[in-house]
Coordinates of C-alpha atoms in Angstrom, one line a residue:
Chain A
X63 CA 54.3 -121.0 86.5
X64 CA 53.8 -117.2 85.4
X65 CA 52.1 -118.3 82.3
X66 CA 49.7 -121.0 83.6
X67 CA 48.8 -118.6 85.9
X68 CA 47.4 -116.1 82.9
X69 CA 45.8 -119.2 81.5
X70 CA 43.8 -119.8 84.7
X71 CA 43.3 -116.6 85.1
X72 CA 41.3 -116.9 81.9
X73 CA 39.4 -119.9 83.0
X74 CA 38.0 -117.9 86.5
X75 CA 34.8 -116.4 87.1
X76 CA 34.9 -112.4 87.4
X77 CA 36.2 -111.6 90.3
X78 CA 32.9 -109.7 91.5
X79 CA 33.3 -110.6 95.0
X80 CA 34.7 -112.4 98.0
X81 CA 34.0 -116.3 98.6
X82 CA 34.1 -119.5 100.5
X83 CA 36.0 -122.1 99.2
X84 CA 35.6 -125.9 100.8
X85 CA 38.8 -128.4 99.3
X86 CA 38.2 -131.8 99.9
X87 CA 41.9 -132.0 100.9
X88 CA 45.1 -133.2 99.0
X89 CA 44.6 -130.1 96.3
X90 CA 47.3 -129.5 94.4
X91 CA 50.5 -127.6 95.4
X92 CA 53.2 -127.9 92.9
X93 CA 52.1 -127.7 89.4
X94 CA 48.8 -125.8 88.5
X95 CA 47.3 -125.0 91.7
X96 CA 44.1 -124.1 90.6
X97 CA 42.5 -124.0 93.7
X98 CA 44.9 -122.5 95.9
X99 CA 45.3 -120.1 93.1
X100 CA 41.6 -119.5 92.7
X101 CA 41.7 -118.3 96.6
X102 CA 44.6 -116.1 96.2
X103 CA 42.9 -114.0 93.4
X104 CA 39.7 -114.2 95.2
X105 CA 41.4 -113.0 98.3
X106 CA 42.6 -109.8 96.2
X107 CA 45.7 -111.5 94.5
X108 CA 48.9 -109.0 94.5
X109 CA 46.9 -106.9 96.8
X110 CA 45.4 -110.2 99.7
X111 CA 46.5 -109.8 103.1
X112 CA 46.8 -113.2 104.2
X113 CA 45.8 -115.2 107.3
X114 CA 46.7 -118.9 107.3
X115 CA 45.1 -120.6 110.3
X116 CA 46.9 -123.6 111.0
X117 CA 45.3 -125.1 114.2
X118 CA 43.8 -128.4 112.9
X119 CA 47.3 -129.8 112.7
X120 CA 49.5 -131.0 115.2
X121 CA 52.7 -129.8 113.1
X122 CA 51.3 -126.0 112.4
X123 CA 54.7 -124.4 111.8
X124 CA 55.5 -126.8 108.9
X125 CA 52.4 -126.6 107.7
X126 CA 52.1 -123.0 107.8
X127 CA 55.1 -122.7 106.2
X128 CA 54.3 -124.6 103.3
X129 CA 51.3 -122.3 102.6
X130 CA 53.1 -119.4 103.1
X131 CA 55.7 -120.0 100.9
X132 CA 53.1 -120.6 98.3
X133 CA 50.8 -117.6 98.4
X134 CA 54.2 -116.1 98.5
X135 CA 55.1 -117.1 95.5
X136 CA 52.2 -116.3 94.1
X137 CA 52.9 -112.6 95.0
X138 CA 50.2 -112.1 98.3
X139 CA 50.9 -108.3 99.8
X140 CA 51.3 -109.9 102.9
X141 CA 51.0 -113.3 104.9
X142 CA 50.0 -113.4 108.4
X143 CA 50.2 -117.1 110.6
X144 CA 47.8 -116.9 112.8
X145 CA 49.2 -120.3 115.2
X146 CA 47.0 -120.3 117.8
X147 CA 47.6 -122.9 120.1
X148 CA 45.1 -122.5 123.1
X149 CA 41.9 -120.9 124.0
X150 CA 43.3 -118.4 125.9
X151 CA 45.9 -117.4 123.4
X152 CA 43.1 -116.9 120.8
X153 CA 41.6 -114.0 122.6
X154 CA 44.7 -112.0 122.5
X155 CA 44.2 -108.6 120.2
X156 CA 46.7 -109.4 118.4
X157 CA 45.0 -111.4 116.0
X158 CA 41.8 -108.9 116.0
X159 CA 44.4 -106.6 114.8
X160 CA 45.6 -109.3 111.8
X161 CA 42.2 -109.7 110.9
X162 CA 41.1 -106.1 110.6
X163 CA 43.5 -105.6 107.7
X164 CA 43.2 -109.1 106.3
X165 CA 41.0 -109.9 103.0
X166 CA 41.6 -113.8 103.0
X167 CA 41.8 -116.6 105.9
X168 CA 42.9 -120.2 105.0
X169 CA 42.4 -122.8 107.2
X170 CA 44.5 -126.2 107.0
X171 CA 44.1 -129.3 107.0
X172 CA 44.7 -131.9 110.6
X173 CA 42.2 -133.0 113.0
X174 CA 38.7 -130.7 112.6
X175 CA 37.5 -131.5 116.4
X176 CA 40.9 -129.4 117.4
X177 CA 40.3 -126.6 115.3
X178 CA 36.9 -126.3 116.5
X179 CA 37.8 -127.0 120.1
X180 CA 40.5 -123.7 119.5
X181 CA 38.5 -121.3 117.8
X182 CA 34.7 -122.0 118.4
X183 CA 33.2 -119.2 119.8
X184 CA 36.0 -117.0 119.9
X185 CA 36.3 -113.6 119.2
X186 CA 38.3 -114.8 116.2
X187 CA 36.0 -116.7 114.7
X188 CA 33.7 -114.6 115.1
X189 CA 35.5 -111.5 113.4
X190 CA 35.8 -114.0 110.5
X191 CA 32.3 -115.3 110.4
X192 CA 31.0 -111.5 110.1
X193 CA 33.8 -110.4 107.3
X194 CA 32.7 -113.6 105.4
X195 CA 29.1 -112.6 105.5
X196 CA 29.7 -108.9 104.3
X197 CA 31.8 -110.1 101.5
X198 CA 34.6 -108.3 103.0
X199 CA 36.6 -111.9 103.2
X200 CA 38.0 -114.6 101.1
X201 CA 37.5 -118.0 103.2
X202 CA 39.6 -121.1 102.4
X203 CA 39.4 -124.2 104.3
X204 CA 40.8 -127.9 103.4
X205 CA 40.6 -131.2 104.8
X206 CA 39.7 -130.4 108.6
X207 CA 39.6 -126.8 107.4
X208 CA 36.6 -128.2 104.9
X209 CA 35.0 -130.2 107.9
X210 CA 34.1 -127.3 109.9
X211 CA 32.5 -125.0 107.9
X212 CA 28.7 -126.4 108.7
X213 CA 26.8 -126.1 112.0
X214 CA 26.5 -130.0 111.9
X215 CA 30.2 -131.3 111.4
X216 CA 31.1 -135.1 110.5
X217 CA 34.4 -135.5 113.7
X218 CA 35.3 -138.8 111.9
X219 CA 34.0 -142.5 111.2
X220 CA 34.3 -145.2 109.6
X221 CA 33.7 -147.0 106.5
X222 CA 32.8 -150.6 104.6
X223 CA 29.4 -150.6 106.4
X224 CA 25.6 -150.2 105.6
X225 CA 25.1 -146.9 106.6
X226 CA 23.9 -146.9 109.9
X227 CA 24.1 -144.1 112.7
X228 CA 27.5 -145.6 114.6
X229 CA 29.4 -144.8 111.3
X230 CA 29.6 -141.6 111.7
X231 CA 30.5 -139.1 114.7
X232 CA 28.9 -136.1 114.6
X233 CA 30.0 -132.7 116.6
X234 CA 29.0 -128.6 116.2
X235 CA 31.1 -127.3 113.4
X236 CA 32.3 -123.4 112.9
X237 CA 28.7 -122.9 111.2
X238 CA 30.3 -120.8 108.3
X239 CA 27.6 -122.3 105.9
X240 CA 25.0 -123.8 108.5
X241 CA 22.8 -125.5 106.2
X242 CA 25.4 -128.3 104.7
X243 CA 27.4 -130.9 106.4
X244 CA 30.5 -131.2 104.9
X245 CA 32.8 -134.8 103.9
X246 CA 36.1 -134.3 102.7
X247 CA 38.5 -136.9 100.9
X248 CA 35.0 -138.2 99.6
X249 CA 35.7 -140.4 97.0
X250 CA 39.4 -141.4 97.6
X251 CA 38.3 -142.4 101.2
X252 CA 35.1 -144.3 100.4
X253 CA 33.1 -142.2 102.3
X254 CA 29.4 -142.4 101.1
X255 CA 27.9 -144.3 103.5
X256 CA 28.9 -142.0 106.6
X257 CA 27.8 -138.9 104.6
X258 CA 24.2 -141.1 104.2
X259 CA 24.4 -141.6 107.9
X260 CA 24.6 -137.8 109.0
X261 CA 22.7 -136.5 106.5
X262 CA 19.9 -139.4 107.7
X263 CA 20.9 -137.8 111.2
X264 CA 20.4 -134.4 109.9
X265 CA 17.4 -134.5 107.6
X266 CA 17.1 -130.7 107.3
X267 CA 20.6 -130.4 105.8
X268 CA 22.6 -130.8 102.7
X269 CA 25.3 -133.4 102.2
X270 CA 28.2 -132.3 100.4
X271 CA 31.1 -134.7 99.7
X272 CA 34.1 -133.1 98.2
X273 CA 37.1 -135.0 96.6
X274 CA 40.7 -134.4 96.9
X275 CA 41.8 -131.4 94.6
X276 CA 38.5 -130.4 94.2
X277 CA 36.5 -127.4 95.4
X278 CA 33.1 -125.9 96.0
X279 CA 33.3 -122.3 96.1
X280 CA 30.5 -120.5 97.6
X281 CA 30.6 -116.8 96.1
X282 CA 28.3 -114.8 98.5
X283 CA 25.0 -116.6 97.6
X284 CA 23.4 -120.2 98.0
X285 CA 25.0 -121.2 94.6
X286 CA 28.4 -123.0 94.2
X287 CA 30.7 -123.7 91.6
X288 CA 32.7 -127.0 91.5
X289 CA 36.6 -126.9 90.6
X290 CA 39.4 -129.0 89.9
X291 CA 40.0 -132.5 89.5
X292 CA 37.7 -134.9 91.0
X293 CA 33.7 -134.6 92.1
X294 CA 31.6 -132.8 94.8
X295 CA 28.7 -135.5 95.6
X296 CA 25.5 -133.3 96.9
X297 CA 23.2 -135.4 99.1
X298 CA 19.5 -133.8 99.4
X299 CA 17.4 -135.5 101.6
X300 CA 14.7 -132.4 101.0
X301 CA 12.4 -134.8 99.2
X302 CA 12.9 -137.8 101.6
X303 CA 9.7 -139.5 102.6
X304 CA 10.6 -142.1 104.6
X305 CA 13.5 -143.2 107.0
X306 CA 14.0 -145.7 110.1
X307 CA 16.0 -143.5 111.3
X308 CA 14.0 -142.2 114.8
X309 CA 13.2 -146.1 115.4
X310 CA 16.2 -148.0 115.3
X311 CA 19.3 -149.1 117.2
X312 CA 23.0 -146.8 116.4
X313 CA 24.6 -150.1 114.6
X314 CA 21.0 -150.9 112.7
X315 CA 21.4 -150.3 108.8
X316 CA 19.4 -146.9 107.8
X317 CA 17.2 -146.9 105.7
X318 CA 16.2 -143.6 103.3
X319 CA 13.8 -143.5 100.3
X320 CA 14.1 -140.8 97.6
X321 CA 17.5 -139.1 98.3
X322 CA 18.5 -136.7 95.5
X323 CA 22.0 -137.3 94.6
X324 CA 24.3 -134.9 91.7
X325 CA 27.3 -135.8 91.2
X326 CA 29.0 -133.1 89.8
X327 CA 32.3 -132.0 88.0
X328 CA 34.4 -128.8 87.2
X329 CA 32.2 -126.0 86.0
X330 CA 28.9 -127.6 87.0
X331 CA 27.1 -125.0 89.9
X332 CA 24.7 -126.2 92.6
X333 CA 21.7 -123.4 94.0
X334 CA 21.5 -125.2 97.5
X335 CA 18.6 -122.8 98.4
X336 CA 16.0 -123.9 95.3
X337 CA 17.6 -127.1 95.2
X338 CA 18.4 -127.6 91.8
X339 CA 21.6 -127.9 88.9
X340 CA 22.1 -124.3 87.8
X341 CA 21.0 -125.2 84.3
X342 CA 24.5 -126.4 81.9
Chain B
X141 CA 17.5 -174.7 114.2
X142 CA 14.1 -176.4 113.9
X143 CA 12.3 -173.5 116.5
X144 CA 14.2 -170.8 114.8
X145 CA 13.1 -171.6 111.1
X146 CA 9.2 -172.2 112.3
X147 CA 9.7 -168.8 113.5
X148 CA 11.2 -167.4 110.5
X149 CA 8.5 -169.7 108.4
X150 CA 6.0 -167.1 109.8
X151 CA 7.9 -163.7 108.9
X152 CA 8.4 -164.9 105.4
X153 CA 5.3 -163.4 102.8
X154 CA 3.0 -165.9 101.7
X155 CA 4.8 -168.7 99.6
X156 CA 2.1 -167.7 96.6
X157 CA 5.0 -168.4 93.6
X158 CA 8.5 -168.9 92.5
X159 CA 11.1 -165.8 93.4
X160 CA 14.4 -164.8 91.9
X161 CA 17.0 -163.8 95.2
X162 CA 19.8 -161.8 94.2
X163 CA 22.0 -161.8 97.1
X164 CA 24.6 -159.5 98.5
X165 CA 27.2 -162.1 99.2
X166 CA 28.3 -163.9 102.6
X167 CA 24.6 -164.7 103.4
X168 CA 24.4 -166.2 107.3
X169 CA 24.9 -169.8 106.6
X170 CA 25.2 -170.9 110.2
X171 CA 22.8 -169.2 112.5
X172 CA 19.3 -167.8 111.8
X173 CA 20.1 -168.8 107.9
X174 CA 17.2 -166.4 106.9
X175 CA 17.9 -166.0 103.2
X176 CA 19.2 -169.2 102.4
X177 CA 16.1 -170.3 104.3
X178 CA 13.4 -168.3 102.3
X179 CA 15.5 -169.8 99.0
X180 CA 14.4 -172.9 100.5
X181 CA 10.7 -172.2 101.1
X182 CA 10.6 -170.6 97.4
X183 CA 11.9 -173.9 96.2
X184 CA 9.0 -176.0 97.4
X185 CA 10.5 -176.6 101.0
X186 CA 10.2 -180.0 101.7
X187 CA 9.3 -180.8 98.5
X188 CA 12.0 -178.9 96.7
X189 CA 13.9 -180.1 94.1
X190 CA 17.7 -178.0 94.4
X191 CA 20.3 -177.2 91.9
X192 CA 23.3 -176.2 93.4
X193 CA 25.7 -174.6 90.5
X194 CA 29.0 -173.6 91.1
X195 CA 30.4 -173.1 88.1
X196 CA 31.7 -169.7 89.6
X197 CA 34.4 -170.8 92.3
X198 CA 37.5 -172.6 91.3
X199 CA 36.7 -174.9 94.2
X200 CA 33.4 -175.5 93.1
X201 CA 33.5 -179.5 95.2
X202 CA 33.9 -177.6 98.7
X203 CA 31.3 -175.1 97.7
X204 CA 29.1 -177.2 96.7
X205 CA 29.6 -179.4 99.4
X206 CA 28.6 -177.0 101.7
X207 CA 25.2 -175.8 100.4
X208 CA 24.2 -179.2 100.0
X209 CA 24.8 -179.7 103.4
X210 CA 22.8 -176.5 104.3
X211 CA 19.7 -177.8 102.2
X212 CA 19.9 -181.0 103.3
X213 CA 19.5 -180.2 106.7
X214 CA 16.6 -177.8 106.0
X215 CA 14.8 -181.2 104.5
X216 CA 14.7 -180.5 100.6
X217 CA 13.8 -183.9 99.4
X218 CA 16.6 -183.7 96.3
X219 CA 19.6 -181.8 95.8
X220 CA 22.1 -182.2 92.8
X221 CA 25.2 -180.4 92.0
X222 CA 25.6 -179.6 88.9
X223 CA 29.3 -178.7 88.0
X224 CA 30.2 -177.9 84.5
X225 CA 34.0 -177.5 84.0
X226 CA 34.0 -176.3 80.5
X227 CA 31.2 -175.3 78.0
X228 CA 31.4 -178.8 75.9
X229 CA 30.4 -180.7 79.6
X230 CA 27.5 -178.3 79.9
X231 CA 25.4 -179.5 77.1
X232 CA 25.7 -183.3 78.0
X233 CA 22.1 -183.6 78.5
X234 CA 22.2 -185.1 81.9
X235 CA 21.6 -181.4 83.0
X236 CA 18.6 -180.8 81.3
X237 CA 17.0 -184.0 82.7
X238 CA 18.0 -182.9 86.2
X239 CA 16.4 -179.2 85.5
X240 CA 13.2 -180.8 84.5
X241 CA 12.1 -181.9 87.5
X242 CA 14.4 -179.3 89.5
X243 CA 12.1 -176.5 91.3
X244 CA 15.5 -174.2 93.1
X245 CA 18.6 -173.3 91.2
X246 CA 21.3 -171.8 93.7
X247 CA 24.4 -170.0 92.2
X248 CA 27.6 -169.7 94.1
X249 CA 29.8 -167.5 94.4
X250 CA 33.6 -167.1 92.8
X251 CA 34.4 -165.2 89.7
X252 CA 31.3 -163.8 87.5
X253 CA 32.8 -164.2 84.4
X254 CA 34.2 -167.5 85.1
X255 CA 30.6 -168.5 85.5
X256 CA 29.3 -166.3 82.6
X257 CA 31.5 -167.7 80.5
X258 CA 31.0 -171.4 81.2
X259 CA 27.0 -170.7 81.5
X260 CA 26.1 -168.2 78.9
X261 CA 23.7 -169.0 76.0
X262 CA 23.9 -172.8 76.9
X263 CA 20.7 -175.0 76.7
X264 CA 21.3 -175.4 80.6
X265 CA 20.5 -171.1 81.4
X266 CA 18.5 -171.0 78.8
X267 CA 16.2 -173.9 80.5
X268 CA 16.5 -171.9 83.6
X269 CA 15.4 -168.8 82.3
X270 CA 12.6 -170.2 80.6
X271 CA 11.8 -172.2 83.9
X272 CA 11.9 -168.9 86.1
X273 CA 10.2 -166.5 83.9
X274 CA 7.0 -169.3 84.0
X275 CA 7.6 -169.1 87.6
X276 CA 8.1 -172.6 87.6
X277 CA 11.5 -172.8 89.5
X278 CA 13.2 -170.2 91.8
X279 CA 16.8 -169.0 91.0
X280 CA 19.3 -167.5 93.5
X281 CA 22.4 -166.3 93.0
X282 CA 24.4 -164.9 95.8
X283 CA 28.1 -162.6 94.8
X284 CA 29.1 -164.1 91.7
X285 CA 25.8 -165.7 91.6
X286 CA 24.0 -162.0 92.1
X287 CA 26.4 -160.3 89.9
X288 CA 25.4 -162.1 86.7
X289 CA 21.8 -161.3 87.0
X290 CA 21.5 -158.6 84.8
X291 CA 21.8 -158.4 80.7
X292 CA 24.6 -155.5 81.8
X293 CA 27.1 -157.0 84.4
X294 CA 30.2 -155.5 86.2
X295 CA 32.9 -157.9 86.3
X296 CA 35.4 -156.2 88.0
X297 CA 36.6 -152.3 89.3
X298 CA 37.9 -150.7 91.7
X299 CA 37.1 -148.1 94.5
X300 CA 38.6 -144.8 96.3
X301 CA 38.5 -143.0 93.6
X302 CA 35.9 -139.9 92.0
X303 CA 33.3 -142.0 89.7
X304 CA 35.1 -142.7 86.1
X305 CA 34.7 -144.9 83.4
X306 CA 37.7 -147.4 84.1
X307 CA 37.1 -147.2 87.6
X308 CA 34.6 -150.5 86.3
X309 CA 34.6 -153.2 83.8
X310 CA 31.5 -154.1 82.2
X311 CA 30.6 -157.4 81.1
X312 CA 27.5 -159.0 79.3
X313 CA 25.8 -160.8 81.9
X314 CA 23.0 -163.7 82.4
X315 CA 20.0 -161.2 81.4
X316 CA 18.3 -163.1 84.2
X317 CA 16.6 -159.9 84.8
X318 CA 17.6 -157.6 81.8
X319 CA 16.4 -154.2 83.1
X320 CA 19.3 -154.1 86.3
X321 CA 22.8 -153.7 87.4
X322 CA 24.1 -155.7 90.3
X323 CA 26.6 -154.6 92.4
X324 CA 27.4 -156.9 95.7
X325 CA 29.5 -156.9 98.9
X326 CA 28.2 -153.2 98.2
X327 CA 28.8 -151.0 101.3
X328 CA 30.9 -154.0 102.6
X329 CA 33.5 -153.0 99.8
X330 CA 32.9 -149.7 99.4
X331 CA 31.7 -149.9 95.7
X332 CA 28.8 -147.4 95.6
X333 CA 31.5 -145.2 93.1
X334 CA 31.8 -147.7 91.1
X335 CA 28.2 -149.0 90.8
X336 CA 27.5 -144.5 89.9
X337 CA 29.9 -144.8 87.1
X338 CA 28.3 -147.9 85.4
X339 CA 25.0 -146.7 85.9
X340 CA 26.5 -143.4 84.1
X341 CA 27.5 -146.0 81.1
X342 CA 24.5 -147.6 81.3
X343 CA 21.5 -145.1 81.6
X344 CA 18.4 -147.2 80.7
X345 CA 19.8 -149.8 83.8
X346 CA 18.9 -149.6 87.0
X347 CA 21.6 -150.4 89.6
X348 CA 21.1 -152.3 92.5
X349 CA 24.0 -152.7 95.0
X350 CA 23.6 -155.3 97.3
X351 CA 25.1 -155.8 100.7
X352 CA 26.3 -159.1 102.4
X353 CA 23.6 -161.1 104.3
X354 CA 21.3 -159.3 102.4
X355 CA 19.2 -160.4 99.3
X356 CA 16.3 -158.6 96.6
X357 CA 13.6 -161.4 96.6
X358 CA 11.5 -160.4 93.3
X359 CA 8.5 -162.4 93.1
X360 CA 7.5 -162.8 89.3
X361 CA 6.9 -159.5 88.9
X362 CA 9.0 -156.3 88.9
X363 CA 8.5 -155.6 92.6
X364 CA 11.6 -156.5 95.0
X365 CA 11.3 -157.3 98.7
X366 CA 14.8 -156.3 101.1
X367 CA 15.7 -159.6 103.4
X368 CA 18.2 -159.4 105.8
X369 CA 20.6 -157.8 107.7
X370 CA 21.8 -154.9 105.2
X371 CA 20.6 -152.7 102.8
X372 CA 19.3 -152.4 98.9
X373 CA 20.6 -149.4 97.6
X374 CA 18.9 -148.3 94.5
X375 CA 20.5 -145.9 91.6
X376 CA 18.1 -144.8 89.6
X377 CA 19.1 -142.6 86.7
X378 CA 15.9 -142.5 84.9
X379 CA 15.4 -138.6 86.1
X380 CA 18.8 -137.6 85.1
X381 CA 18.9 -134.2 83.4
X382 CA 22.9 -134.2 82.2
X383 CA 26.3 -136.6 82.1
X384 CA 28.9 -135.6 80.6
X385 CA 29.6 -139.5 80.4
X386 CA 30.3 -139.2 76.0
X387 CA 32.3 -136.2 76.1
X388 CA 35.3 -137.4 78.2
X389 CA 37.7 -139.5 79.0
X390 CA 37.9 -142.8 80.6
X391 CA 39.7 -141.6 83.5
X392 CA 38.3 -138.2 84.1
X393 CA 35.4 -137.8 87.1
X394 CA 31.4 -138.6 85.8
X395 CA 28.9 -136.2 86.2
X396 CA 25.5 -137.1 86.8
X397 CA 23.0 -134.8 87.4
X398 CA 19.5 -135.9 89.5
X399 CA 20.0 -139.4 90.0
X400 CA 17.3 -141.1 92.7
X401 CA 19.2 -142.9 95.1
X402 CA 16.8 -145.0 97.6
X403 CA 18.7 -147.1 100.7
X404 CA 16.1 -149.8 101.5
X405 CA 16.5 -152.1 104.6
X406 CA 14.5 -155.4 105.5
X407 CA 10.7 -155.2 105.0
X408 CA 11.1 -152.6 102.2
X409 CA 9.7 -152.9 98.8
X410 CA 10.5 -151.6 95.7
X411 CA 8.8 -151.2 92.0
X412 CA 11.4 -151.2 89.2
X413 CA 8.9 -151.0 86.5
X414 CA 7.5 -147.8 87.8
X415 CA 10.1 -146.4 89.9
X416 CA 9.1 -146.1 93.2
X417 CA 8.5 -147.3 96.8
X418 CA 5.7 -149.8 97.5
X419 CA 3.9 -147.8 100.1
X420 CA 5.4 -148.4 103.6

């Protein structure tokens, strides 16, 4: 473990500064953990003061405790479960008094229209949102923890359709990084067509569908890096110039000509403000 | 039936010239009948002179049995089935007699490389092509019968996973119309990852992937029409900028950098030649 942990620390960026990391769920927990190790060092490695936030899922204690014992091993200072379980709990100081000292959040995976229900507009969030942005924060969120991080978030759907608007249930996400909707599970769950459907919903955003064990991580600007093991699908409807869209029924197929698709791999990085491939 | 197809007679473009239909798959063959109808107008209507071929199903009597039945009650004033069992049958020259006066061929569905490999580079498709590209008969082919349209065809794959080279199994096809590659029962069955990672193999191709009950009507030229009650959705990867298709493995995740991807809908039209939208 100890020494494919030097290797990938070979294989990492410079550690200039904090970031976001969105996992399109499943990423890997036993054997190399690239992501979740990725986090850890970004968070400040021996020296992150970790938060794990584990109010998507129904079952946060076991859940928290499975992180835990990771970062753990990994060697974090110090790990902090923030289980909040209702609104009212969430405005307790106790957790304004985590976060002050804290220099990495993870959020977990479960159901992304609890977590937002829990922790939208609460002083919590808030405290994170305004760490994040002075790059005095290491976010993580997977699965549920992934689907939140827009202003526009995808709550669920369905698949094996022509896209079409009732595919896809849209909600107000945790607005972490507004401009992008976010699909998580992408590939394994066949989820193209919904992420068509929002983003055909949402023409002033950017798709981003992120496969299991895979990451875009956001380091402070509009550009992204992709790791791990599978594909994050960017959907840009920027250059769109026509759509049905405003003149059809929820469970009529969408139409959308001159979507932009990358579909991109470990290593490849994404400017979502210019719009382009940072050049290979 | 008779009130509805007047009614359809009069959305359909003018009936100017013969039309190749690729179809999706699971085309309406009991209520408004739409595609199957416009196959029939193409064909000469009342005049026409149908082919069915299902050489693809391993039932091909019941198939059969029921297109003729469909035809025959839209009033085509000859329909023969022609079902070749094995390649030696296929060049008794009964066939070619029956394609000389024959104005509508209509695949089936089934296995595409059942019928590929009873069909291909037999005097009976090579009299078809010759036929179509003259514009002296019309040719659909609908699942099976779509799939084998291009020179390029996928014969099998797989979905839920991040695009990758064995997620698909390529197969020489019909070369109907050399320049694309069909995918069908698209969003139905969840195949747009596959469809990205044979376009990825494939670069001078462009994909088409084809929903049930829905059909590309290209009239002589390379200018498709959408009919019906899905979408078209178009991969183009003639813009692509990077793959890193040669330098991996089979089963690790395709890049592909600035693909066009257009979702078209009934009414749409679409220029393969030159890459873009027929005005709206």
């Amino acid at each position: 473990m100890q020494q494919l942990e030097s290797s990938l620390e070979q294989r990492m960026p410079p550690l200039t500064k904090s970031a976001v990391l969105v996992i399109g769920g499943a990423e890997d927990k036993v054997h190399g953990r690239e992501i979740l190790y990725t986090f850890f060092e970004r968070a400040g490695g021996r020296d992150a003061n970790i938060a794990i936030i584990p109010c998507a899922s129904r079952e946060p204690s076991i859940i928290s405790e499975r992180y835990r014992r990771i970062f753990d091993e990994m060697g974090a200072k110090a790990i902090e479960v923030m289980d909040i379980r209702d609104r009212q709990q969430g405005e307790d100081p106790v957790w304004e008094k985590h976060l002050e000292n804290c220099t990495g959040v993870f959020m977990t995976g479960g159901d992304q229209v609890r977590l937002c229900g829990l922790l939208a507009d609460t002083p919590v969030i808030e405290h994170i949102r305004r760490k994040v942005q002075i790059g005095e924060m290491t976010l993580a969120g997977t699965s549920a923890g992934a689907a939140v991080m827009g202003r526009h978030m995808i709550a669920g759907g369905g698949s094996g359709e022509s896209p079409n608007r009732s595919l896809v249930d849209m909600a107000t996400g945790l607005a972490i990084l507004p401009s992008i909707v976010v699909d998580q599970h992408f590939h394994n769950r066949n989820r193209m067509a919904r992420l068509v459907s929002a983003i055909a919903m949402q023409p002033d955003q950017i798709g981003l569908g992120i496969d299991e064990d895979t990451c875009a991580l956001f380091e402070g600007d509009s550009v992204f890096g992709v790791i791990g093991k599978g594909t994050v699908t960017v959907v840009d409807p920027t250059e769109v110039t026509y759509t049905n869209e405003p003149d059809i029924d929820a469970t009529e197929p969408l139409s959308l000509h001159n979507l932009r698709v990358h579909v991109l791999t470990h290593g490849d990085r994404y400017d979502l403000q210019h719009h382009h491939i940072v050049s290979h």
